[in-house]
Amino acid sequence: MTASGVLAVLACVLVPLALIAVWVHDIALDTDRYVATMAPLARNRAIQDAAVVRIARAVDVRVNGPAATAQLAAWLRSHGLPPQAAQAVQNLGPQLDTAVDDAVRKAATRVVRSDRFPRVWDQANRRAHTAIVQVLTGQGRGAVDVRDGTVVLEVGTAVDTLKKQLEDEGLAPAKAIPSTDKELVLFSSDQLGKIRTFAHVLDVVGNWIIPAVVVIAAAGVLLARRRRRALARVALGAAVACLIVAILLSVARGYYLDHLPAQVQSRDAAAAVFDTLVRFLRQALRTAIALGVVLALGAYLVGPGRLPVAVRGGCEHAADSVARWADRHQVRTGRAGTWTLHHRRWLTLGAVIAVAIGFAAWNTPTALVILGLVLILLALLTVIALLAAGGRVTDAADRPAA
C-alpha cells in the first residue's frame, strides 16, 4: 500500500533525526549529563597543554631582562668589575626572560597535571552549562558567550582558582595575574544562527519525537500486506540512514578541523572537544545501526525463504539429535519437555518480549548491549528448543506403549 510505503520511508528518515533530538535535549541540555560528558577532557593531554598555554598567557609575568641586566652590569662596572665580565652579565637578559617563562609554564603544568584540575574543570563546566543552553537555543546566560558566530568560554573563574593554586605552589609572580575575565575561543562559524534555530526546533520536539517515530514505523508495518518484509525493510532502512548520518558526522569533523579560525589555539584540543561532545550521539547511532541490522536479520530468518527454512530445520534437527542422545543416556525432560512442546510458540514470544523490555529499560544501550541481549535471546530459544525436542522424544516413546 502507498500509505505503508510513505510511513516506512518517513520512519527511516526520522530515526537519525530523533537520535539527534534526544542528544540535544537529554545530553547537551542536561547539566549532570553535560558535566559527565565533558569530564574526560580534564585528563586529555591536548586540553591540558592548551590550558597550560592559556594560563601562562593569563599570568603574563614579564621581566625586562635586558634592562635589568644592563642596570646590574653598570652597577658592577662602577664597583670595579672588568668590562668583559660586566658585558657577560648584560648578555644574560634574554636568558632571564626565558627562565621566568619556563618557571611559569612548569608551575602551571604541575597544577594542570594534578588531581585538582579535574575538579576545577567540572565546576567550570557546571557553571558554564547554562551558557551551552544559550549557544544551542538562544536562551540563558553563562560563562559561554556568542558573538557574531564565535563561541567563547570565559575562564576568569578558573584562572582565579588556578592563580591561588599557583601561589600555593610557591610562584609569587602569579599575584600579577589580572582580575579581568579571560576568554578562550571554542569555535567560530557563520552558520551558528542556523544551528541554533535547528537545535531549538529539536529541543521543542525532543520530548515526543521518539514515541512519534515508533508509532509511524509501527503503522507502516501494520498497514503493509507483507508485514514481516515491511519490518525488515524499515529496520534496515533506519540502519542505513543512521550510517549515513554517522558518515556525515565524520565528514563534518574533518571540515571543522580544517577550517578552524585563527583564535583557536590548538587543533588537537579542538578535536578532543568535538569528539567528546558528540561521543554519545555516535554511540546512539551505532546502537541504532546494530538494532536495525538485528531486527532485519531476525525478520528474515523467521520468513519462508529457502535459507531461513534450512537454518530453522538444521536447528530443529540438531535439537532432536541432542534430545535422542540424552534419552539414550537416561536424561529426559519429562513433563517439562511435553509442556514446553505444547506451549512453545507462547514461550518463544515471551522470550522475545522479555528481551525487548530489557532493551527498552536499559538506560543507555550500546551496540555491545544489543549483542549481549541477542546472545541471551539465542540462549533462551536454545533452551526452549531442547526442551521441546525432549518433549517430542517423550511423546514418541509413549505412543507405542499406548
mmCIF file of C-alpha atoms in Angstrom:
data_model
loop_
_atom_site.group_PDB
_atom_site.id
_atom_site.type_symbol
_atom_site.label_atom_id
_atom_site.label_comp_id
_atom_site.label_asym_id
_atom_site.label_seq_id
_atom_site.Cartn_x
_atom_site.Cartn_y
_atom_site.Cartn_z
ATOM 1 C CA MET A 1 0.000 0.000 0.000
ATOM 2 C CA THR A 2 1.113 3.556 -0.733
ATOM 3 C CA ALA A 3 0.437 4.759 2.818
ATOM 4 C CA SER A 4 2.546 1.963 4.235
ATOM 5 C CA GLY A 5 5.477 2.825 1.979
ATOM 6 C CA VAL A 6 5.279 6.529 2.818
ATOM 7 C CA LEU A 7 5.180 5.838 6.562
ATOM 8 C CA ALA A 8 8.087 3.401 6.290
ATOM 9 C CA VAL A 9 10.269 5.922 4.436
ATOM 10 C CA LEU A 10 9.296 8.665 6.880
ATOM 11 C CA ALA A 11 10.243 6.454 9.832
ATOM 12 C CA CYS A 12 13.640 5.665 8.305
ATOM 13 C CA VAL A 13 14.367 9.369 7.821
ATOM 14 C CA LEU A 14 13.144 10.343 11.286
ATOM 15 C CA VAL A 15 15.166 7.758 13.226
ATOM 16 C CA PRO A 16 18.547 9.589 12.998
ATOM 17 C CA LEU A 17 16.807 12.950 13.471
ATOM 18 C CA ALA A 18 15.176 11.580 16.606
ATOM 19 C CA LEU A 19 18.559 10.474 17.935
ATOM 20 C CA ILE A 20 19.970 13.932 17.303
ATOM 21 C CA ALA A 21 16.975 15.471 19.065
ATOM 22 C CA VAL A 22 17.473 13.227 22.079
ATOM 23 C CA TRP A 23 21.176 14.096 22.135
ATOM 24 C CA VAL A 24 20.425 17.817 22.104
ATOM 25 C CA HIS A 25 17.605 17.537 24.617
ATOM 26 C CA ASP A 26 18.942 14.960 27.090
ATOM 27 C CA ILE A 27 22.704 15.412 26.769
ATOM 28 C CA ALA A 28 23.555 18.973 25.770
ATOM 29 C CA LEU A 29 20.697 20.476 27.797
ATOM 30 C CA ASP A 30 21.064 18.349 30.936
ATOM 31 C CA THR A 31 23.640 19.713 33.376
ATOM 32 C CA ASP A 32 24.636 16.438 35.010
ATOM 33 C CA ARG A 33 24.987 14.615 31.700
ATOM 34 C CA TYR A 34 26.844 17.522 30.166
ATOM 35 C CA VAL A 35 29.345 17.615 33.028
ATOM 36 C CA ALA A 36 29.754 13.835 32.826
ATOM 37 C CA THR A 37 30.283 14.140 29.073
ATOM 38 C CA MET A 38 32.941 16.822 29.375
ATOM 39 C CA ALA A 39 34.706 15.347 32.432
ATOM 40 C CA PRO A 40 37.179 13.149 30.450
ATOM 41 C CA LEU A 41 38.582 16.252 28.764
ATOM 42 C CA ALA A 42 40.234 17.299 32.024
ATOM 43 C CA ARG A 43 42.666 14.388 31.609
ATOM 44 C CA ASN A 44 43.114 14.805 27.864
ATOM 45 C CA ARG A 45 46.734 15.755 27.134
ATOM 46 C CA ALA A 46 45.837 18.176 24.311
ATOM 47 C CA ILE A 47 43.357 20.011 26.561
ATOM 48 C CA GLN A 48 45.886 20.112 29.376
ATOM 49 C CA ASP A 49 48.564 21.527 27.082
ATOM 50 C CA ALA A 50 46.149 24.193 25.813
ATOM 51 C CA ALA A 51 45.231 25.039 29.395
ATOM 52 C CA VAL A 52 48.902 25.406 30.332
ATOM 53 C CA VAL A 53 49.460 27.796 27.435
ATOM 54 C CA ARG A 54 46.341 29.777 28.303
ATOM 55 C CA ILE A 55 47.244 30.014 31.989
ATOM 56 C CA ALA A 56 50.797 31.062 31.148
ATOM 57 C CA ARG A 57 49.420 33.826 28.933
ATOM 58 C CA ALA A 58 46.961 34.843 31.626
ATOM 59 C CA VAL A 59 49.772 35.125 34.165
ATOM 60 C CA ASP A 60 51.569 37.417 31.731
ATOM 61 C CA VAL A 61 54.564 37.799 34.017
ATOM 62 C CA ARG A 62 57.263 39.590 32.051
ATOM 63 C CA VAL A 63 60.663 40.651 33.365
ATOM 64 C CA ASN A 64 62.574 43.177 31.268
ATOM 65 C CA GLY A 65 65.661 41.026 31.233
ATOM 66 C CA PRO A 66 67.899 43.242 29.050
ATOM 67 C CA ALA A 67 67.093 46.358 31.098
ATOM 68 C CA ALA A 68 67.597 44.583 34.411
ATOM 69 C CA THR A 69 70.909 43.023 33.393
ATOM 70 C CA ALA A 70 72.110 46.316 31.867
ATOM 71 C CA GLN A 71 71.496 48.094 35.173
ATOM 72 C CA LEU A 72 73.208 45.293 37.059
ATOM 73 C CA ALA A 73 76.215 45.363 34.687
ATOM 74 C CA ALA A 74 76.546 49.160 35.046
ATOM 75 C CA TRP A 75 76.458 48.865 38.815
ATOM 76 C CA LEU A 76 79.091 46.114 38.763
ATOM 77 C CA ARG A 77 81.345 48.158 36.458
ATOM 78 C CA SER A 78 81.047 51.096 38.821
ATOM 79 C CA HIS A 79 82.353 48.839 41.533
ATOM 80 C CA GLY A 80 85.379 47.686 39.574
ATOM 81 C CA LEU A 81 84.082 44.654 37.646
ATOM 82 C CA PRO A 82 86.104 44.152 34.433
ATOM 83 C CA PRO A 83 84.272 45.243 31.253
ATOM 84 C CA GLN A 84 84.220 41.708 29.768
ATOM 85 C CA ALA A 85 82.607 40.292 32.909
ATOM 86 C CA ALA A 86 80.076 43.127 33.000
ATOM 87 C CA GLN A 87 79.209 42.520 29.326
ATOM 88 C CA ALA A 88 78.698 38.807 30.082
ATOM 89 C CA VAL A 89 76.235 39.735 32.842
ATOM 90 C CA GLN A 90 74.402 42.079 30.482
ATOM 91 C CA ASN A 91 74.108 39.318 27.851
ATOM 92 C CA LEU A 92 72.064 37.240 30.299
ATOM 93 C CA GLY A 93 68.973 39.394 29.655
ATOM 94 C CA PRO A 94 67.220 37.106 27.146
ATOM 95 C CA GLN A 95 68.015 34.045 29.251
ATOM 96 C CA LEU A 96 66.376 35.761 32.224
ATOM 97 C CA ASP A 97 63.124 36.219 30.272
ATOM 98 C CA THR A 98 63.222 32.587 29.178
ATOM 99 C CA ALA A 99 63.879 31.376 32.713
ATOM 100 C CA VAL A 100 60.865 33.262 34.050
ATOM 101 C CA ASP A 101 58.625 31.915 31.265
ATOM 102 C CA ASP A 102 59.821 28.375 31.929
ATOM 103 C CA ALA A 103 59.162 28.739 35.636
ATOM 104 C CA VAL A 104 55.595 29.919 34.992
ATOM 105 C CA ARG A 105 54.944 27.126 32.489
ATOM 106 C CA LYS A 106 56.327 24.451 34.828
ATOM 107 C CA ALA A 107 54.211 25.686 37.728
ATOM 108 C CA ALA A 108 51.104 25.799 35.523
ATOM 109 C CA THR A 109 51.880 22.299 34.233
ATOM 110 C CA ARG A 110 52.117 20.936 37.782
ATOM 111 C CA VAL A 111 48.713 22.397 38.578
ATOM 112 C CA VAL A 112 47.044 21.166 35.382
ATOM 113 C CA ARG A 113 48.515 17.665 35.700
ATOM 114 C CA SER A 114 47.422 17.372 39.332
ATOM 115 C CA ASP A 115 44.222 15.783 40.633
ATOM 116 C CA ARG A 116 42.832 19.208 41.479
ATOM 117 C CA PHE A 117 42.416 20.297 37.876
ATOM 118 C CA PRO A 118 39.563 17.820 37.069
ATOM 119 C CA ARG A 119 37.583 19.244 39.989
ATOM 120 C CA VAL A 120 38.149 22.789 38.763
ATOM 121 C CA TRP A 121 37.222 21.658 35.254
ATOM 122 C CA ASP A 122 33.961 20.053 36.400
ATOM 123 C CA GLN A 123 33.000 23.112 38.418
ATOM 124 C CA ALA A 124 33.697 25.419 35.483
ATOM 125 C CA ASN A 125 31.667 23.218 33.122
ATOM 126 C CA ARG A 126 28.768 23.037 35.538
ATOM 127 C CA ARG A 127 28.673 26.816 35.796
ATOM 128 C CA ALA A 128 29.014 27.116 32.041
ATOM 129 C CA HIS A 129 26.186 24.733 31.220
ATOM 130 C CA THR A 130 23.526 27.429 31.177
ATOM 131 C CA ALA A 131 25.630 29.144 28.527
ATOM 132 C CA ILE A 132 25.704 25.973 26.442
ATOM 133 C CA VAL A 133 21.916 26.151 26.507
ATOM 134 C CA GLN A 134 22.246 29.703 25.261
ATOM 135 C CA VAL A 135 24.510 28.605 22.410
ATOM 136 C CA LEU A 136 22.113 25.896 21.256
ATOM 137 C CA THR A 137 18.741 27.500 21.955
ATOM 138 C CA GLY A 138 19.478 31.206 22.377
ATOM 139 C CA GLN A 139 18.229 31.160 25.992
ATOM 140 C CA GLY A 140 20.113 31.871 29.202
ATOM 141 C CA ARG A 141 23.437 33.487 30.005
ATOM 142 C CA GLY A 142 26.585 31.945 31.417
ATOM 143 C CA ALA A 143 30.306 31.519 31.007
ATOM 144 C CA VAL A 144 29.985 30.768 27.307
ATOM 145 C CA ASP A 145 29.110 33.693 25.100
ATOM 146 C CA VAL A 146 28.208 34.005 21.430
ATOM 147 C CA ARG A 147 29.429 37.000 19.474
ATOM 148 C CA ASP A 148 28.960 37.252 15.735
ATOM 149 C CA GLY A 149 29.098 33.494 15.254
ATOM 150 C CA THR A 150 32.079 32.988 17.597
ATOM 151 C CA VAL A 151 31.645 30.928 20.783
ATOM 152 C CA VAL A 152 33.997 31.928 23.590
ATOM 153 C CA LEU A 153 34.410 30.485 27.072
ATOM 154 C CA GLU A 154 35.046 32.938 29.882
ATOM 155 C CA VAL A 155 37.685 31.264 32.026
ATOM 156 C CA GLY A 156 38.083 34.069 34.545
ATOM 157 C CA THR A 157 36.804 31.930 37.428
ATOM 158 C CA ALA A 158 39.089 29.069 36.500
ATOM 159 C CA VAL A 159 42.029 31.471 36.146
ATOM 160 C CA ASP A 160 41.326 32.906 39.602
ATOM 161 C CA THR A 161 41.190 29.414 41.100
ATOM 162 C CA LEU A 162 44.394 28.348 39.404
ATOM 163 C CA LYS A 163 46.007 31.655 40.343
ATOM 164 C CA LYS A 164 45.569 30.783 44.007
ATOM 165 C CA GLN A 165 46.892 27.271 43.384
ATOM 166 C CA LEU A 166 49.937 28.706 41.590
ATOM 167 C CA GLU A 167 50.590 30.959 44.563
ATOM 168 C CA ASP A 168 50.313 27.931 46.832
ATOM 169 C CA GLU A 169 52.871 26.210 44.592
ATOM 170 C CA GLY A 170 55.297 28.982 45.525
ATOM 171 C CA LEU A 171 55.077 31.049 42.314
ATOM 172 C CA ALA A 172 54.938 34.555 43.762
ATOM 173 C CA PRO A 173 54.671 36.354 40.369
ATOM 174 C CA ALA A 174 51.263 34.672 39.918
ATOM 175 C CA LYS A 175 49.875 37.520 42.035
ATOM 176 C CA ALA A 176 50.309 39.658 38.927
ATOM 177 C CA ILE A 177 47.509 37.799 37.114
ATOM 178 C CA PRO A 178 44.909 40.453 36.205
ATOM 179 C CA SER A 179 41.464 40.170 37.758
ATOM 180 C CA THR A 180 39.662 40.753 34.466
ATOM 181 C CA ASP A 181 37.956 37.802 32.815
ATOM 182 C CA LYS A 182 39.897 35.830 30.249
ATOM 183 C CA GLU A 183 38.289 34.236 27.237
ATOM 184 C CA LEU A 184 39.074 31.073 25.327
ATOM 185 C CA VAL A 185 37.671 30.788 21.795
ATOM 186 C CA LEU A 186 35.988 27.396 21.346
ATOM 187 C CA PHE A 187 34.842 27.613 17.731
ATOM 188 C CA SER A 188 33.571 30.053 15.168
ATOM 189 C CA SER A 189 31.043 29.618 12.386
ATOM 190 C CA ASP A 190 28.970 31.944 10.239
ATOM 191 C CA GLN A 191 26.251 29.246 10.300
ATOM 192 C CA LEU A 192 25.799 29.414 14.062
ATOM 193 C CA GLY A 193 22.459 31.194 13.737
ATOM 194 C CA LYS A 194 21.036 28.373 11.623
ATOM 195 C CA ILE A 195 22.486 25.792 14.003
ATOM 196 C CA ARG A 196 20.804 27.485 16.947
ATOM 197 C CA THR A 197 17.453 27.576 15.131
ATOM 198 C CA PHE A 198 17.742 23.905 14.240
ATOM 199 C CA ALA A 199 18.756 22.993 17.806
ATOM 200 C CA HIS A 200 15.830 24.965 19.201
ATOM 201 C CA VAL A 201 13.385 23.074 16.989
ATOM 202 C CA LEU A 202 14.917 19.770 18.051
ATOM 203 C CA ASP A 203 14.693 20.828 21.687
ATOM 204 C CA VAL A 204 10.981 21.571 21.319
ATOM 205 C CA VAL A 205 10.192 18.215 19.691
ATOM 206 C CA GLY A 206 12.680 16.227 21.773
ATOM 207 C CA ASN A 207 10.057 15.077 24.271
ATOM 208 C CA TRP A 208 7.766 13.372 21.792
ATOM 209 C CA ILE A 209 9.760 12.603 18.662
ATOM 210 C CA ILE A 210 10.855 9.107 19.779
ATOM 211 C CA PRO A 211 7.295 7.883 20.508
ATOM 212 C CA ALA A 212 6.146 9.512 17.281
ATOM 213 C CA VAL A 213 8.787 7.660 15.252
ATOM 214 C CA VAL A 214 7.825 4.355 16.895
ATOM 215 C CA VAL A 215 4.157 4.945 16.100
ATOM 216 C CA ILE A 216 4.935 5.893 12.488
ATOM 217 C CA ALA A 217 7.137 2.817 11.993
ATOM 218 C CA ALA A 218 4.553 0.526 13.597
ATOM 219 C CA ALA A 219 1.791 1.976 11.438
ATOM 220 C CA GLY A 220 3.886 1.481 8.320
ATOM 221 C CA VAL A 221 4.459 -2.167 9.216
ATOM 222 C CA LEU A 222 0.861 -2.905 10.230
ATOM 223 C CA LEU A 223 -0.588 -1.346 7.073
ATOM 224 C CA ALA A 224 1.677 -3.387 4.825
ATOM 225 C CA ARG A 225 0.438 -6.564 3.153
ATOM 226 C CA ARG A 226 3.642 -8.414 3.973
ATOM 227 C CA ARG A 227 4.362 -7.210 7.462
ATOM 228 C CA ARG A 228 7.445 -9.317 8.075
ATOM 229 C CA ARG A 229 9.086 -7.973 4.936
ATOM 230 C CA ALA A 230 7.974 -4.435 5.814
ATOM 231 C CA LEU A 231 9.553 -4.771 9.268
ATOM 232 C CA ALA A 232 12.824 -5.923 7.733
ATOM 233 C CA ARG A 233 12.840 -3.037 5.267
ATOM 234 C CA VAL A 234 12.055 -0.399 7.893
ATOM 235 C CA ALA A 235 14.737 -1.743 10.248
ATOM 236 C CA LEU A 236 17.360 -1.956 7.524
ATOM 237 C CA GLY A 237 16.407 1.454 6.118
ATOM 238 C CA ALA A 238 16.726 3.072 9.538
ATOM 239 C CA ALA A 239 20.139 1.438 9.989
ATOM 240 C CA VAL A 240 21.296 2.781 6.626
ATOM 241 C CA ALA A 241 20.001 6.272 7.467
ATOM 242 C CA CYS A 242 21.901 6.241 10.771
ATOM 243 C CA LEU A 243 25.019 5.024 8.965
ATOM 244 C CA ILE A 244 24.762 7.948 6.534
ATOM 245 C CA VAL A 245 24.437 10.409 9.429
ATOM 246 C CA ALA A 246 27.458 8.837 11.147
ATOM 247 C CA ILE A 247 29.487 9.268 7.946
ATOM 248 C CA LEU A 248 28.325 12.875 7.602
ATOM 249 C CA LEU A 249 29.340 13.471 11.213
ATOM 250 C CA SER A 250 32.858 12.269 10.427
ATOM 251 C CA VAL A 251 32.954 14.492 7.346
ATOM 252 C CA ALA A 252 31.764 17.446 9.432
ATOM 253 C CA ARG A 253 34.531 16.758 11.945
ATOM 254 C CA GLY A 254 37.179 16.890 9.218
ATOM 255 C CA TYR A 255 35.712 20.067 7.725
ATOM 256 C CA TYR A 256 35.508 21.705 11.143
ATOM 257 C CA LEU A 257 39.144 20.910 11.960
ATOM 258 C CA ASP A 258 40.344 22.031 8.529
ATOM 259 C CA HIS A 259 38.620 25.410 8.871
ATOM 260 C CA LEU A 260 39.473 26.363 12.428
ATOM 261 C CA PRO A 261 39.659 30.132 12.954
ATOM 262 C CA ALA A 262 42.905 31.751 13.953
ATOM 263 C CA GLN A 263 41.657 32.293 17.512
ATOM 264 C CA VAL A 264 41.605 28.552 18.221
ATOM 265 C CA GLN A 265 44.899 27.783 19.915
ATOM 266 C CA SER A 266 45.169 24.005 19.485
ATOM 267 C CA ARG A 267 43.846 21.749 16.724
ATOM 268 C CA ASP A 268 44.220 18.686 18.951
ATOM 269 C CA ALA A 269 42.260 20.368 21.732
ATOM 270 C CA ALA A 270 39.510 21.359 19.285
ATOM 271 C CA ALA A 271 39.338 17.776 18.028
ATOM 272 C CA ALA A 272 39.105 16.480 21.604
ATOM 273 C CA VAL A 273 36.250 18.871 22.388
ATOM 274 C CA PHE A 274 34.354 17.869 19.229
ATOM 275 C CA ASP A 275 34.824 14.135 19.813
ATOM 276 C CA THR A 276 33.794 14.391 23.449
ATOM 277 C CA LEU A 277 30.677 16.425 22.744
ATOM 278 C CA VAL A 278 29.367 14.034 20.079
ATOM 279 C CA ARG A 279 30.529 10.751 21.601
ATOM 280 C CA PHE A 280 27.070 9.890 22.975
ATOM 281 C CA LEU A 281 25.486 10.795 19.643
ATOM 282 C CA ARG A 282 27.925 8.483 17.883
ATOM 283 C CA GLN A 283 27.138 5.779 20.409
ATOM 284 C CA ALA A 284 23.404 6.211 19.783
ATOM 285 C CA LEU A 285 23.925 5.991 16.023
ATOM 286 C CA ARG A 286 25.974 2.806 16.365
ATOM 287 C CA THR A 287 23.306 1.350 18.644
ATOM 288 C CA ALA A 288 20.555 2.176 16.140
ATOM 289 C CA ILE A 289 22.575 0.614 13.317
ATOM 290 C CA ALA A 290 23.130 -2.581 15.318
ATOM 291 C CA LEU A 291 19.477 -2.738 16.367
ATOM 292 C CA GLY A 292 18.269 -2.221 12.810
ATOM 293 C CA VAL A 293 20.517 -4.964 11.476
ATOM 294 C CA VAL A 294 19.418 -7.370 14.222
ATOM 295 C CA LEU A 295 15.717 -6.693 13.601
ATOM 296 C CA ALA A 296 16.099 -7.031 9.826
ATOM 297 C CA LEU A 297 18.049 -10.268 10.212
ATOM 298 C CA GLY A 298 15.502 -11.631 12.684
ATOM 299 C CA ALA A 299 12.587 -10.789 10.394
ATOM 300 C CA TYR A 300 14.386 -12.518 7.546
ATOM 301 C CA LEU A 301 15.202 -15.678 9.497
ATOM 302 C CA VAL A 302 11.594 -16.256 10.538
ATOM 303 C CA GLY A 303 10.407 -15.949 6.941
ATOM 304 C CA PRO A 304 9.558 -18.621 4.355
ATOM 305 C CA GLY A 305 12.705 -18.255 2.290
ATOM 306 C CA ARG A 306 14.825 -21.240 1.385
ATOM 307 C CA LEU A 307 17.764 -20.225 3.567
ATOM 308 C CA PRO A 308 15.677 -19.372 6.675
ATOM 309 C CA VAL A 309 13.779 -22.670 6.359
ATOM 310 C CA ALA A 310 17.067 -24.549 6.015
ATOM 311 C CA VAL A 311 18.531 -22.775 9.063
ATOM 312 C CA ARG A 312 15.479 -23.473 11.214
ATOM 313 C CA GLY A 313 15.355 -27.069 10.009
ATOM 314 C CA GLY A 314 19.013 -27.562 10.840
ATOM 315 C CA CYS A 315 18.495 -26.173 14.336
ATOM 316 C CA GLU A 316 15.482 -28.465 14.906
ATOM 317 C CA HIS A 317 17.432 -31.469 13.661
ATOM 318 C CA ALA A 318 20.331 -30.629 15.972
ATOM 319 C CA ALA A 319 17.953 -30.249 18.946
ATOM 320 C CA ASP A 320 16.302 -33.599 18.156
ATOM 321 C CA SER A 321 19.703 -35.287 17.917
ATOM 322 C CA VAL A 322 20.674 -33.916 21.327
ATOM 323 C CA ALA A 323 17.330 -34.999 22.809
ATOM 324 C CA ARG A 324 17.667 -38.558 21.452
ATOM 325 C CA TRP A 325 21.233 -38.797 22.739
ATOM 326 C CA ALA A 326 20.065 -37.606 26.164
ATOM 327 C CA ASP A 327 17.194 -40.129 26.145
ATOM 328 C CA ARG A 328 19.600 -42.990 25.435
ATOM 329 C CA HIS A 329 21.606 -41.892 28.460
ATOM 330 C CA GLN A 330 18.507 -41.738 30.666
ATOM 331 C CA VAL A 331 18.378 -37.919 30.665
ATOM 332 C CA ARG A 332 14.754 -36.931 29.988
ATOM 333 C CA THR A 333 12.811 -33.682 30.235
ATOM 334 C CA GLY A 334 9.617 -35.388 31.389
ATOM 335 C CA ARG A 335 6.516 -33.256 31.786
ATOM 336 C CA ALA A 336 8.509 -30.046 31.404
ATOM 337 C CA GLY A 337 9.507 -31.057 27.908
ATOM 338 C CA THR A 338 5.962 -32.058 26.947
ATOM 339 C CA TRP A 339 4.537 -28.826 28.340
ATOM 340 C CA THR A 340 7.205 -26.777 26.516
ATOM 341 C CA LEU A 341 6.411 -28.586 23.275
ATOM 342 C CA HIS A 342 2.710 -27.722 23.537
ATOM 343 C CA HIS A 343 3.349 -24.066 24.525
ATOM 344 C CA ARG A 344 6.468 -23.416 22.508
ATOM 345 C CA ARG A 345 5.035 -20.548 20.448
ATOM 346 C CA TRP A 346 3.967 -18.601 23.525
ATOM 347 C CA LEU A 347 7.263 -19.285 25.286
ATOM 348 C CA THR A 348 9.178 -18.039 22.267
ATOM 349 C CA LEU A 349 7.040 -14.910 22.105
ATOM 350 C CA GLY A 350 7.536 -14.371 25.836
ATOM 351 C CA ALA A 351 11.320 -14.648 25.471
ATOM 352 C CA VAL A 352 11.320 -12.096 22.658
ATOM 353 C CA ILE A 353 9.119 -9.696 24.666
ATOM 354 C CA ALA A 354 11.288 -10.110 27.773
ATOM 355 C CA VAL A 355 14.455 -9.248 25.845
ATOM 356 C CA ALA A 356 12.669 -6.294 24.197
ATOM 357 C CA ILE A 357 11.597 -4.997 27.619
ATOM 358 C CA GLY A 358 15.162 -5.377 28.857
ATOM 359 C CA PHE A 359 16.414 -3.321 25.947
ATOM 360 C CA ALA A 360 13.758 -0.631 26.483
ATOM 361 C CA ALA A 361 14.538 -0.449 30.210
ATOM 362 C CA TRP A 362 18.284 -0.116 29.642
ATOM 363 C CA ASN A 363 19.357 3.423 30.424
ATOM 364 C CA THR A 364 21.951 3.924 27.701
ATOM 365 C CA PRO A 365 22.028 0.841 25.462
ATOM 366 C CA THR A 366 25.020 0.357 23.209
ATOM 367 C CA ALA A 367 25.867 -1.974 20.343
ATOM 368 C CA LEU A 368 27.535 -4.310 22.853
ATOM 369 C CA VAL A 369 24.360 -4.311 24.947
ATOM 370 C CA ILE A 370 22.369 -5.321 21.866
ATOM 371 C CA LEU A 371 24.847 -8.096 21.150
ATOM 372 C CA GLY A 372 24.554 -9.324 24.717
ATOM 373 C CA LEU A 373 20.739 -9.277 24.592
ATOM 374 C CA VAL A 374 20.787 -11.168 21.281
ATOM 375 C CA LEU A 375 23.014 -13.817 22.843
ATOM 376 C CA ILE A 376 20.633 -14.063 25.813
ATOM 377 C CA LEU A 377 17.679 -14.446 23.429
ATOM 378 C CA LEU A 378 19.500 -17.146 21.476
ATOM 379 C CA ALA A 379 20.285 -18.949 24.730
ATOM 380 C CA LEU A 380 16.606 -18.814 25.767
ATOM 381 C CA LEU A 381 15.468 -20.061 22.358
ATOM 382 C CA THR A 382 18.040 -22.856 22.538
ATOM 383 C CA VAL A 383 16.724 -23.992 25.930
ATOM 384 C CA ILE A 384 13.150 -23.875 24.611
ATOM 385 C CA ALA A 385 14.143 -25.865 21.507
ATOM 386 C CA LEU A 386 15.953 -28.523 23.571
ATOM 387 C CA LEU A 387 13.045 -28.876 25.985
ATOM 388 C CA ALA A 388 10.603 -29.112 23.084
ATOM 389 C CA ALA A 389 12.810 -31.734 21.396
ATOM 390 C CA GLY A 390 12.842 -33.693 24.649
ATOM 391 C CA GLY A 391 9.053 -33.468 24.688
ATOM 392 C CA ARG A 392 8.882 -34.882 21.160
ATOM 393 C CA VAL A 393 11.106 -37.798 22.142
ATOM 394 C CA THR A 394 8.902 -38.468 25.187
ATOM 395 C CA ASP A 395 5.726 -38.361 23.094
ATOM 396 C CA ALA A 396 7.260 -40.686 20.512
ATOM 397 C CA ALA A 397 8.229 -43.161 23.261
ATOM 398 C CA ASP A 398 4.759 -43.042 24.821
ATOM 399 C CA ARG A 399 2.809 -43.683 21.614
ATOM 400 C CA PRO A 400 3.847 -47.377 21.109
ATOM 401 C CA ALA A 401 3.173 -48.059 24.794
ATOM 402 C CA ALA A 402 -0.279 -46.558 24.457
#
